[in-house]
Amino acid sequence: MSTWLAVLAASAVAYALKLAGHLVPAAWLEHPRGRRGAALLPAALLAALVVVQTAGDGDRLVLDARAAGLAVAALALALRAPFLLVIVLAAASAAGVRALTGWG
């Protein structure tokens, strides 16, 4: 029964957060500092997700072929390569490192 209580509690918290978002005064949302923060939030969350997926394995940090793929992707982005090419290069480099070294 504790699983259902956890699900209900998480649902109530999610609903309360959504409701709180609707109750925020419009003046707060139109403030320049608030707009700047809201504009930067998706990039920060995406960067955190990339780091966790690249360097995390359960509860420890690892350095494997995914790091090589991320480095190649960063280099391709710095050279202004098209996004599809960035994805292909990153995947190919990670696969190449795994095939050649068995690393990762």
PDB file of N, CA and C in Angstrom:
ATOM      1  N   MET A   1       0.811  -1.194   0.000  1.00  0.00           N
ATOM      2  CA  MET A   1       0.000   0.000   0.000  1.00  0.00           C
ATOM      3  C   MET A   1       0.857   1.263   0.000  1.00  0.00           C
ATOM      4  N   SER A   2       2.120   1.171   0.452  1.00  0.00           N
ATOM      5  CA  SER A   2       2.970   2.360   0.514  1.00  0.00           C
ATOM      6  C   SER A   2       3.323   2.876  -0.881  1.00  0.00           C
ATOM      7  N   THR A   3       3.351   2.002  -1.882  1.00  0.00           N
ATOM      8  CA  THR A   3       3.623   2.443  -3.251  1.00  0.00           C
ATOM      9  C   THR A   3       2.514   3.365  -3.736  1.00  0.00           C
ATOM     10  N   TRP A   4       1.266   2.996  -3.439  1.00  0.00           N
ATOM     11  CA  TRP A   4       0.151   3.830  -3.859  1.00  0.00           C
ATOM     12  C   TRP A   4       0.153   5.168  -3.130  1.00  0.00           C
ATOM     13  N   LEU A   5       0.559   5.169  -1.882  1.00  0.00           N
ATOM     14  CA  LEU A   5       0.649   6.432  -1.147  1.00  0.00           C
ATOM     15  C   LEU A   5       1.721   7.330  -1.767  1.00  0.00           C
ATOM     16  N   ALA A   6       2.835   6.734  -2.170  1.00  0.00           N
ATOM     17  CA  ALA A   6       3.892   7.515  -2.814  1.00  0.00           C
ATOM     18  C   ALA A   6       3.415   8.079  -4.145  1.00  0.00           C
ATOM     19  N   VAL A   7       2.683   7.287  -4.919  1.00  0.00           N
ATOM     20  CA  VAL A   7       2.154   7.758  -6.205  1.00  0.00           C
ATOM     21  C   VAL A   7       1.163   8.894  -5.979  1.00  0.00           C
ATOM     22  N   LEU A   8       0.278   8.742  -5.014  1.00  0.00           N
ATOM     23  CA  LEU A   8      -0.695   9.800  -4.718  1.00  0.00           C
ATOM     24  C   LEU A   8      -0.012  11.062  -4.207  1.00  0.00           C
ATOM     25  N   ALA A   9       0.994  10.907  -3.370  1.00  0.00           N
ATOM     26  CA  ALA A   9       1.716  12.070  -2.853  1.00  0.00           C
ATOM     27  C   ALA A   9       2.452  12.789  -3.982  1.00  0.00           C
ATOM     28  N   ALA A  10       3.099  12.039  -4.870  1.00  0.00           N
ATOM     29  CA  ALA A  10       3.798  12.658  -5.997  1.00  0.00           C
ATOM     30  C   ALA A  10       2.823  13.363  -6.918  1.00  0.00           C
ATOM     31  N   SER A  11       1.654  12.784  -7.122  1.00  0.00           N
ATOM     32  CA  SER A  11       0.629  13.423  -7.953  1.00  0.00           C
ATOM     33  C   SER A  11       0.150  14.719  -7.320  1.00  0.00           C
ATOM     34  N   ALA A  12      -0.059  14.704  -6.017  1.00  0.00           N
ATOM     35  CA  ALA A  12      -0.507  15.914  -5.321  1.00  0.00           C
ATOM     36  C   ALA A  12       0.549  17.014  -5.403  1.00  0.00           C
ATOM     37  N   VAL A  13       1.812  16.643  -5.256  1.00  0.00           N
ATOM     38  CA  VAL A  13       2.890  17.637  -5.353  1.00  0.00           C
ATOM     39  C   VAL A  13       2.970  18.204  -6.767  1.00  0.00           C
ATOM     40  N   ALA A  14       2.856  17.349  -7.776  1.00  0.00           N
ATOM     41  CA  ALA A  14       2.895  17.818  -9.169  1.00  0.00           C
ATOM     42  C   ALA A  14       1.739  18.771  -9.441  1.00  0.00           C
ATOM     43  N   TYR A  15       0.546  18.437  -8.953  1.00  0.00           N
ATOM     44  CA  TYR A  15      -0.612  19.309  -9.146  1.00  0.00           C
ATOM     45  C   TYR A  15      -0.409  20.643  -8.434  1.00  0.00           C
ATOM     46  N   ALA A  16       0.112  20.599  -7.218  1.00  0.00           N
ATOM     47  CA  ALA A  16       0.343  21.833  -6.460  1.00  0.00           C
ATOM     48  C   ALA A  16       1.362  22.730  -7.164  1.00  0.00           C
ATOM     49  N   LEU A  17       2.405  22.139  -7.737  1.00  0.00           N
ATOM     50  CA  LEU A  17       3.394  22.936  -8.466  1.00  0.00           C
ATOM     51  C   LEU A  17       2.791  23.571  -9.713  1.00  0.00           C
ATOM     52  N   LYS A  18       1.952  22.826 -10.418  1.00  0.00           N
ATOM     53  CA  LYS A  18       1.278  23.385 -11.589  1.00  0.00           C
ATOM     54  C   LYS A  18       0.356  24.526 -11.187  1.00  0.00           C
ATOM     55  N   LEU A  19      -0.377  24.337 -10.121  1.00  0.00           N
ATOM     56  CA  LEU A  19      -1.284  25.371  -9.631  1.00  0.00           C
ATOM     57  C   LEU A  19      -0.501  26.604  -9.184  1.00  0.00           C
ATOM     58  N   ALA A  20       0.631  26.398  -8.532  1.00  0.00           N
ATOM     59  CA  ALA A  20       1.456  27.527  -8.099  1.00  0.00           C
ATOM     60  C   ALA A  20       1.964  28.320  -9.295  1.00  0.00           C
ATOM     61  N   GLY A  21       2.260  27.637 -10.381  1.00  0.00           N
ATOM     62  CA  GLY A  21       2.699  28.327 -11.582  1.00  0.00           C
ATOM     63  C   GLY A  21       1.630  29.225 -12.164  1.00  0.00           C
ATOM     64  N   HIS A  22       0.377  28.819 -12.051  1.00  0.00           N
ATOM     65  CA  HIS A  22      -0.721  29.639 -12.560  1.00  0.00           C
ATOM     66  C   HIS A  22      -1.045  30.801 -11.633  1.00  0.00           C
ATOM     67  N   LEU A  23      -0.650  30.693 -10.378  1.00  0.00           N
ATOM     68  CA  LEU A  23      -0.962  31.740  -9.411  1.00  0.00           C
ATOM     69  C   LEU A  23       0.124  32.813  -9.294  1.00  0.00           C
ATOM     70  N   VAL A  24       1.224  32.642 -10.015  1.00  0.00           N
ATOM     71  CA  VAL A  24       2.308  33.628  -9.979  1.00  0.00           C
ATOM     72  C   VAL A  24       1.800  34.922 -10.623  1.00  0.00           C
ATOM     73  N   PRO A  25       2.008  36.064  -9.956  1.00  0.00           N
ATOM     74  CA  PRO A  25       1.552  37.333 -10.539  1.00  0.00           C
ATOM     75  C   PRO A  25       2.246  37.623 -11.872  1.00  0.00           C
ATOM     76  N   ALA A  26       1.503  38.211 -12.803  1.00  0.00           N
ATOM     77  CA  ALA A  26       2.029  38.511 -14.136  1.00  0.00           C
ATOM     78  C   ALA A  26       3.221  39.457 -14.069  1.00  0.00           C
ATOM     79  N   ALA A  27       3.240  40.350 -13.101  1.00  0.00           N
ATOM     80  CA  ALA A  27       4.354  41.300 -12.977  1.00  0.00           C
ATOM     81  C   ALA A  27       5.669  40.577 -12.727  1.00  0.00           C
ATOM     82  N   TRP A  28       5.615  39.476 -12.008  1.00  0.00           N
ATOM     83  CA  TRP A  28       6.841  38.717 -11.757  1.00  0.00           C
ATOM     84  C   TRP A  28       7.356  38.078 -13.039  1.00  0.00           C
ATOM     85  N   LEU A  29       6.434  37.635 -13.883  1.00  0.00           N
ATOM     86  CA  LEU A  29       6.830  36.973 -15.119  1.00  0.00           C
ATOM     87  C   LEU A  29       7.366  37.954 -16.152  1.00  0.00           C
ATOM     88  N   GLU A  30       6.968  39.210 -16.069  1.00  0.00           N
ATOM     89  CA  GLU A  30       7.398  40.213 -17.040  1.00  0.00           C
ATOM     90  C   GLU A  30       8.663  40.950 -16.616  1.00  0.00           C
ATOM     91  N   HIS A  31       9.154  40.698 -15.425  1.00  0.00           N
ATOM     92  CA  HIS A  31      10.373  41.343 -14.946  1.00  0.00           C
ATOM     93  C   HIS A  31      11.560  40.882 -15.792  1.00  0.00           C
ATOM     94  N   PRO A  32      12.467  41.791 -16.199  1.00  0.00           N
ATOM     95  CA  PRO A  32      13.587  41.399 -17.072  1.00  0.00           C
ATOM     96  C   PRO A  32      14.469  40.290 -16.495  1.00  0.00           C
ATOM     97  N   ARG A  33      14.725  40.339 -15.207  1.00  0.00           N
ATOM     98  CA  ARG A  33      15.572  39.310 -14.598  1.00  0.00           C
ATOM     99  C   ARG A  33      14.880  37.950 -14.611  1.00  0.00           C
ATOM    100  N   GLY A  34      13.583  37.935 -14.400  1.00  0.00           N
ATOM    101  CA  GLY A  34      12.832  36.687 -14.465  1.00  0.00           C
ATOM    102  C   GLY A  34      12.804  36.110 -15.871  1.00  0.00           C
ATOM    103  N   ARG A  35      12.657  36.970 -16.864  1.00  0.00           N
ATOM    104  CA  ARG A  35      12.676  36.508 -18.260  1.00  0.00           C
ATOM    105  C   ARG A  35      14.039  35.937 -18.636  1.00  0.00           C
ATOM    106  N   ARG A  36      15.109  36.602 -18.176  1.00  0.00           N
ATOM    107  CA  ARG A  36      16.453  36.112 -18.469  1.00  0.00           C
ATOM    108  C   ARG A  36      16.673  34.732 -17.859  1.00  0.00           C
ATOM    109  N   GLY A  37      16.245  34.584 -16.628  1.00  0.00           N
ATOM    110  CA  GLY A  37      16.398  33.295 -15.957  1.00  0.00           C
ATOM    111  C   GLY A  37      15.582  32.212 -16.631  1.00  0.00           C
ATOM    112  N   ALA A  38      14.366  32.544 -17.029  1.00  0.00           N
ATOM    113  CA  ALA A  38      13.512  31.565 -17.701  1.00  0.00           C
ATOM    114  C   ALA A  38      14.074  31.188 -19.067  1.00  0.00           C
ATOM    115  N   ALA A  39      14.737  32.121 -19.735  1.00  0.00           N
ATOM    116  CA  ALA A  39      15.323  31.829 -21.044  1.00  0.00           C
ATOM    117  C   ALA A  39      16.551  30.924 -20.921  1.00  0.00           C
ATOM    118  N   LEU A  40      17.280  31.024 -19.821  1.00  0.00           N
ATOM    119  CA  LEU A  40      18.485  30.215 -19.634  1.00  0.00           C
ATOM    120  C   LEU A  40      18.201  28.841 -19.031  1.00  0.00           C
ATOM    121  N   LEU A  41      17.056  28.670 -18.429  1.00  0.00           N
ATOM    122  CA  LEU A  41      16.747  27.430 -17.739  1.00  0.00           C
ATOM    123  C   LEU A  41      16.748  26.196 -18.647  1.00  0.00           C
ATOM    124  N   PRO A  42      16.138  26.211 -19.832  1.00  0.00           N
ATOM    125  CA  PRO A  42      16.177  25.005 -20.673  1.00  0.00           C
ATOM    126  C   PRO A  42      17.596  24.583 -21.073  1.00  0.00           C
ATOM    127  N   ALA A  43      18.459  25.547 -21.365  1.00  0.00           N
ATOM    128  CA  ALA A  43      19.838  25.205 -21.731  1.00  0.00           C
ATOM    129  C   ALA A  43      20.579  24.575 -20.547  1.00  0.00           C
ATOM    130  N   ALA A  44      20.354  25.100 -19.359  1.00  0.00           N
ATOM    131  CA  ALA A  44      21.007  24.535 -18.177  1.00  0.00           C
ATOM    132  C   ALA A  44      20.516  23.124 -17.890  1.00  0.00           C
ATOM    133  N   LEU A  45      19.215  22.900 -18.031  1.00  0.00           N
ATOM    134  CA  LEU A  45      18.675  21.560 -17.799  1.00  0.00           C
ATOM    135  C   LEU A  45      19.177  20.572 -18.839  1.00  0.00           C
ATOM    136  N   LEU A  46      19.263  21.003 -20.102  1.00  0.00           N
ATOM    137  CA  LEU A  46      19.770  20.123 -21.141  1.00  0.00           C
ATOM    138  C   LEU A  46      21.244  19.784 -20.910  1.00  0.00           C
ATOM    139  N   ALA A  47      22.033  20.776 -20.504  1.00  0.00           N
ATOM    140  CA  ALA A  47      23.449  20.526 -20.217  1.00  0.00           C
ATOM    141  C   ALA A  47      23.605  19.534 -19.063  1.00  0.00           C
ATOM    142  N   ALA A  48      22.784  19.691 -18.035  1.00  0.00           N
ATOM    143  CA  ALA A  48      22.849  18.758 -16.904  1.00  0.00           C
ATOM    144  C   ALA A  48      22.474  17.346 -17.338  1.00  0.00           C
ATOM    145  N   LEU A  49      21.470  17.232 -18.183  1.00  0.00           N
ATOM    146  CA  LEU A  49      21.068  15.916 -18.680  1.00  0.00           C
ATOM    147  C   LEU A  49      22.177  15.276 -19.500  1.00  0.00           C
ATOM    148  N   VAL A  50      22.837  16.049 -20.347  1.00  0.00           N
ATOM    149  CA  VAL A  50      23.931  15.515 -21.169  1.00  0.00           C
ATOM    150  C   VAL A  50      25.070  15.024 -20.280  1.00  0.00           C
ATOM    151  N   VAL A  51      25.419  15.786 -19.270  1.00  0.00           N
ATOM    152  CA  VAL A  51      26.517  15.386 -18.379  1.00  0.00           C
ATOM    153  C   VAL A  51      26.163  14.106 -17.617  1.00  0.00           C
ATOM    154  N   VAL A  52      24.956  14.036 -17.112  1.00  0.00           N
ATOM    155  CA  VAL A  52      24.550  12.845 -16.350  1.00  0.00           C
ATOM    156  C   VAL A  52      24.535  11.618 -17.252  1.00  0.00           C
ATOM    157  N   GLN A  53      24.012  11.751 -18.468  1.00  0.00           N
ATOM    158  CA  GLN A  53      23.940  10.615 -19.369  1.00  0.00           C
ATOM    159  C   GLN A  53      25.313  10.219 -19.913  1.00  0.00           C
ATOM    160  N   THR A  54      26.241  11.165 -19.993  1.00  0.00           N
ATOM    161  CA  THR A  54      27.565  10.879 -20.531  1.00  0.00           C
ATOM    162  C   THR A  54      28.501  10.316 -19.480  1.00  0.00           C
ATOM    163  N   ALA A  55      28.496  10.882 -18.292  1.00  0.00           N
ATOM    164  CA  ALA A  55      29.500  10.520 -17.291  1.00  0.00           C
ATOM    165  C   ALA A  55      28.941   9.695 -16.142  1.00  0.00           C
ATOM    166  N   GLY A  56      27.664   9.381 -16.167  1.00  0.00           N
ATOM    167  CA  GLY A  56      27.087   8.648 -15.052  1.00  0.00           C
ATOM    168  C   GLY A  56      26.784   7.209 -15.390  1.00  0.00           C
ATOM    169  N   ASP A  57      26.980   6.344 -14.412  1.00  0.00           N
ATOM    170  CA  ASP A  57      26.616   4.938 -14.544  1.00  0.00           C
ATOM    171  C   ASP A  57      26.099   4.490 -13.188  1.00  0.00           C
ATOM    172  N   GLY A  58      24.817   4.621 -13.001  1.00  0.00           N
ATOM    173  CA  GLY A  58      24.251   4.296 -11.695  1.00  0.00           C
ATOM    174  C   GLY A  58      24.627   5.352 -10.688  1.00  0.00           C
ATOM    175  N   ASP A  59      25.398   4.967  -9.703  1.00  0.00           N
ATOM    176  CA  ASP A  59      25.779   5.900  -8.645  1.00  0.00           C
ATOM    177  C   ASP A  59      27.257   6.283  -8.690  1.00  0.00           C
ATOM    178  N   ARG A  60      27.900   6.102  -9.854  1.00  0.00           N
ATOM    179  CA  ARG A  60      29.318   6.463  -9.960  1.00  0.00           C
ATOM    180  C   ARG A  60      29.596   7.165 -11.284  1.00  0.00           C
ATOM    181  N   LEU A  61      30.714   7.850 -11.326  1.00  0.00           N
ATOM    182  CA  LEU A  61      31.154   8.526 -12.540  1.00  0.00           C
ATOM    183  C   LEU A  61      32.034   7.585 -13.352  1.00  0.00           C
ATOM    184  N   VAL A  62      31.873   7.624 -14.663  1.00  0.00           N
ATOM    185  CA  VAL A  62      32.687   6.789 -15.540  1.00  0.00           C
ATOM    186  C   VAL A  62      33.184   7.633 -16.710  1.00  0.00           C
ATOM    187  N   LEU A  63      34.291   7.195 -17.268  1.00  0.00           N
ATOM    188  CA  LEU A  63      34.842   7.826 -18.460  1.00  0.00           C
ATOM    189  C   LEU A  63      34.984   6.730 -19.500  1.00  0.00           C
ATOM    190  N   ASP A  64      34.114   6.735 -20.513  1.00  0.00           N
ATOM    191  CA  ASP A  64      34.143   5.676 -21.512  1.00  0.00           C
ATOM    192  C   ASP A  64      33.949   6.279 -22.902  1.00  0.00           C
ATOM    193  N   ALA A  65      33.493   5.488 -23.836  1.00  0.00           N
ATOM    194  CA  ALA A  65      33.365   5.922 -25.232  1.00  0.00           C
ATOM    195  C   ALA A  65      32.370   7.060 -25.395  1.00  0.00           C
ATOM    196  N   ARG A  66      31.425   7.177 -24.479  1.00  0.00           N
ATOM    197  CA  ARG A  66      30.467   8.281 -24.568  1.00  0.00           C
ATOM    198  C   ARG A  66      31.165   9.632 -24.446  1.00  0.00           C
ATOM    199  N   ALA A  67      32.226   9.683 -23.646  1.00  0.00           N
ATOM    200  CA  ALA A  67      32.976  10.934 -23.504  1.00  0.00           C
ATOM    201  C   ALA A  67      33.654  11.310 -24.816  1.00  0.00           C
ATOM    202  N   ALA A  68      34.156  10.338 -25.532  1.00  0.00           N
ATOM    203  CA  ALA A  68      34.765  10.607 -26.838  1.00  0.00           C
ATOM    204  C   ALA A  68      33.717  11.128 -27.811  1.00  0.00           C
ATOM    205  N   GLY A  69      32.529  10.540 -27.799  1.00  0.00           N
ATOM    206  CA  GLY A  69      31.444  11.017 -28.649  1.00  0.00           C
ATOM    207  C   GLY A  69      31.040  12.433 -28.309  1.00  0.00           C
ATOM    208  N   LEU A  70      30.994  12.747 -27.023  1.00  0.00           N
ATOM    209  CA  LEU A  70      30.653  14.106 -26.597  1.00  0.00           C
ATOM    210  C   LEU A  70      31.724  15.095 -27.033  1.00  0.00           C
ATOM    211  N   ALA A  71      32.990  14.711 -26.938  1.00  0.00           N
ATOM    212  CA  ALA A  71      34.077  15.602 -27.365  1.00  0.00           C
ATOM    213  C   ALA A  71      34.009  15.866 -28.867  1.00  0.00           C
ATOM    214  N   VAL A  72      33.736  14.836 -29.642  1.00  0.00           N
ATOM    215  CA  VAL A  72      33.608  15.015 -31.094  1.00  0.00           C
ATOM    216  C   VAL A  72      32.402  15.898 -31.410  1.00  0.00           C
ATOM    217  N   ALA A  73      31.307  15.702 -30.708  1.00  0.00           N
ATOM    218  CA  ALA A  73      30.118  16.529 -30.932  1.00  0.00           C
ATOM    219  C   ALA A  73      30.404  17.994 -30.590  1.00  0.00           C
ATOM    220  N   ALA A  74      31.111  18.232 -29.501  1.00  0.00           N
ATOM    221  CA  ALA A  74      31.444  19.608 -29.122  1.00  0.00           C
ATOM    222  C   ALA A  74      32.338  20.267 -30.169  1.00  0.00           C
ATOM    223  N   LEU A  75      33.303  19.508 -30.679  1.00  0.00           N
ATOM    224  CA  LEU A  75      34.179  20.038 -31.722  1.00  0.00           C
ATOM    225  C   LEU A  75      33.388  20.339 -33.004  1.00  0.00           C
ATOM    226  N   ALA A  76      32.506  19.428 -33.384  1.00  0.00           N
ATOM    227  CA  ALA A  76      31.699  19.649 -34.593  1.00  0.00           C
ATOM    228  C   ALA A  76      30.782  20.854 -34.434  1.00  0.00           C
ATOM    229  N   LEU A  77      30.226  21.031 -33.249  1.00  0.00           N
ATOM    230  CA  LEU A  77      29.383  22.206 -33.010  1.00  0.00           C
ATOM    231  C   LEU A  77      30.201  23.486 -33.045  1.00  0.00           C
ATOM    232  N   ALA A  78      31.416  23.427 -32.497  1.00  0.00           N
ATOM    233  CA  ALA A  78      32.286  24.601 -32.523  1.00  0.00           C
ATOM    234  C   ALA A  78      32.657  24.985 -33.952  1.00  0.00           C
ATOM    235  N   LEU A  79      32.741  23.977 -34.823  1.00  0.00           N
ATOM    236  CA  LEU A  79      33.054  24.235 -36.236  1.00  0.00           C
ATOM    237  C   LEU A  79      31.800  24.529 -37.060  1.00  0.00           C
ATOM    238  N   ARG A  80      30.654  24.660 -36.377  1.00  0.00           N
ATOM    239  CA  ARG A  80      29.368  25.003 -36.994  1.00  0.00           C
ATOM    240  C   ARG A  80      28.884  23.967 -38.004  1.00  0.00           C
ATOM    241  N   ALA A  81      29.068  22.715 -37.680  1.00  0.00           N
ATOM    242  CA  ALA A  81      28.564  21.639 -38.529  1.00  0.00           C
ATOM    243  C   ALA A  81      27.042  21.557 -38.370  1.00  0.00           C
ATOM    244  N   PRO A  82      26.338  21.087 -39.384  1.00  0.00           N
ATOM    245  CA  PRO A  82      24.888  20.887 -39.253  1.00  0.00           C
ATOM    246  C   PRO A  82      24.588  19.877 -38.142  1.00  0.00           C
ATOM    247  N   PHE A  83      23.451  20.065 -37.493  1.00  0.00           N
ATOM    248  CA  PHE A  83      23.144  19.257 -36.314  1.00  0.00           C
ATOM    249  C   PHE A  83      23.089  17.766 -36.629  1.00  0.00           C
ATOM    250  N   LEU A  84      22.514  17.396 -37.751  1.00  0.00           N
ATOM    251  CA  LEU A  84      22.443  15.975 -38.103  1.00  0.00           C
ATOM    252  C   LEU A  84      23.842  15.381 -38.256  1.00  0.00           C
ATOM    253  N   LEU A  85      24.754  16.145 -38.836  1.00  0.00           N
ATOM    254  CA  LEU A  85      26.130  15.688 -38.968  1.00  0.00           C
ATOM    255  C   LEU A  85      26.795  15.557 -37.598  1.00  0.00           C
ATOM    256  N   VAL A  86      26.481  16.456 -36.685  1.00  0.00           N
ATOM    257  CA  VAL A  86      27.023  16.380 -35.324  1.00  0.00           C
ATOM    258  C   VAL A  86      26.608  15.067 -34.671  1.00  0.00           C
ATOM    259  N   ILE A  87      25.337  14.719 -34.811  1.00  0.00           N
ATOM    260  CA  ILE A  87      24.834  13.480 -34.216  1.00  0.00           C
ATOM    261  C   ILE A  87      25.529  12.262 -34.835  1.00  0.00           C
ATOM    262  N   VAL A  88      25.642  12.250 -36.153  1.00  0.00           N
ATOM    263  CA  VAL A  88      26.274  11.112 -36.837  1.00  0.00           C
ATOM    264  C   VAL A  88      27.741  10.999 -36.436  1.00  0.00           C
ATOM    265  N   LEU A  89      28.454  12.105 -36.395  1.00  0.00           N
ATOM    266  CA  LEU A  89      29.870  12.066 -36.015  1.00  0.00           C
ATOM    267  C   LEU A  89      30.057  11.584 -34.575  1.00  0.00           C
ATOM    268  N   ALA A  90      29.207  12.069 -33.674  1.00  0.00           N
ATOM    269  CA  ALA A  90      29.315  11.653 -32.273  1.00  0.00           C
ATOM    270  C   ALA A  90      29.042  10.161 -32.124  1.00  0.00           C
ATOM    271  N   ALA A  91      28.003   9.685 -32.782  1.00  0.00           N
ATOM    272  CA  ALA A  91      27.679   8.257 -32.687  1.00  0.00           C
ATOM    273  C   ALA A  91      28.776   7.402 -33.314  1.00  0.00           C
ATOM    274  N   ALA A  92      29.278   7.838 -34.459  1.00  0.00           N
ATOM    275  CA  ALA A  92      30.330   7.063 -35.129  1.00  0.00           C
ATOM    276  C   ALA A  92      31.614   7.038 -34.307  1.00  0.00           C
ATOM    277  N   SER A  93      31.955   8.159 -33.702  1.00  0.00           N
ATOM    278  CA  SER A  93      33.185   8.171 -32.901  1.00  0.00           C
ATOM    279  C   SER A  93      33.047   7.313 -31.648  1.00  0.00           C
ATOM    280  N   ALA A  94      31.895   7.367 -30.997  1.00  0.00           N
ATOM    281  CA  ALA A  94      31.701   6.515 -29.815  1.00  0.00           C
ATOM    282  C   ALA A  94      31.720   5.042 -30.207  1.00  0.00           C
ATOM    283  N   ALA A  95      31.079   4.714 -31.335  1.00  0.00           N
ATOM    284  CA  ALA A  95      31.095   3.323 -31.797  1.00  0.00           C
ATOM    285  C   ALA A  95      32.497   2.895 -32.193  1.00  0.00           C
ATOM    286  N   GLY A  96      33.255   3.782 -32.832  1.00  0.00           N
ATOM    287  CA  GLY A  96      34.623   3.466 -33.216  1.00  0.00           C
ATOM    288  C   GLY A  96      35.519   3.214 -32.016  1.00  0.00           C
ATOM    289  N   VAL A  97      35.373   4.055 -30.998  1.00  0.00           N
ATOM    290  CA  VAL A  97      36.178   3.864 -29.784  1.00  0.00           C
ATOM    291  C   VAL A  97      35.813   2.543 -29.119  1.00  0.00           C
ATOM    292  N   ARG A  98      34.538   2.223 -29.074  1.00  0.00           N
ATOM    293  CA  ARG A  98      34.135   0.958 -28.471  1.00  0.00           C
ATOM    294  C   ARG A  98      34.653  -0.232 -29.268  1.00  0.00           C
ATOM    295  N   ALA A  99      34.587  -0.132 -30.603  1.00  0.00           N
ATOM    296  CA  ALA A  99      35.027  -1.250 -31.447  1.00  0.00           C
ATOM    297  C   ALA A  99      36.541  -1.444 -31.363  1.00  0.00           C
ATOM    298  N   LEU A 100      37.289  -0.358 -31.344  1.00  0.00           N
ATOM    299  CA  LEU A 100      38.748  -0.467 -31.368  1.00  0.00           C
ATOM    300  C   LEU A 100      39.356  -0.816 -30.020  1.00  0.00           C
ATOM    301  N   THR A 101      38.734  -0.326 -28.954  1.00  0.00           N
ATOM    302  CA  THR A 101      39.347  -0.495 -27.620  1.00  0.00           C
ATOM    303  C   THR A 101      38.571  -1.384 -26.680  1.00  0.00           C
ATOM    304  N   GLY A 102      37.297  -1.594 -26.969  1.00  0.00           N
ATOM    305  CA  GLY A 102      36.465  -2.320 -26.014  1.00  0.00           C
ATOM    306  C   GLY A 102      36.167  -1.487 -24.786  1.00  0.00           C
ATOM    307  N   TRP A 103      36.416  -0.186 -24.902  1.00  0.00           N
ATOM    308  CA  TRP A 103      36.285   0.757 -23.796  1.00  0.00           C
ATOM    309  C   TRP A 103      34.863   1.279 -23.762  1.00  0.00           C
ATOM    310  N   GLY A 104      34.092   0.878 -22.800  1.00  0.00           N
ATOM    311  CA  GLY A 104      32.741   1.389 -22.664  1.00  0.00           C
ATOM    312  C   GLY A 104      31.769   0.407 -23.124  1.00  0.00           C
TER     313      GLY A 104
END
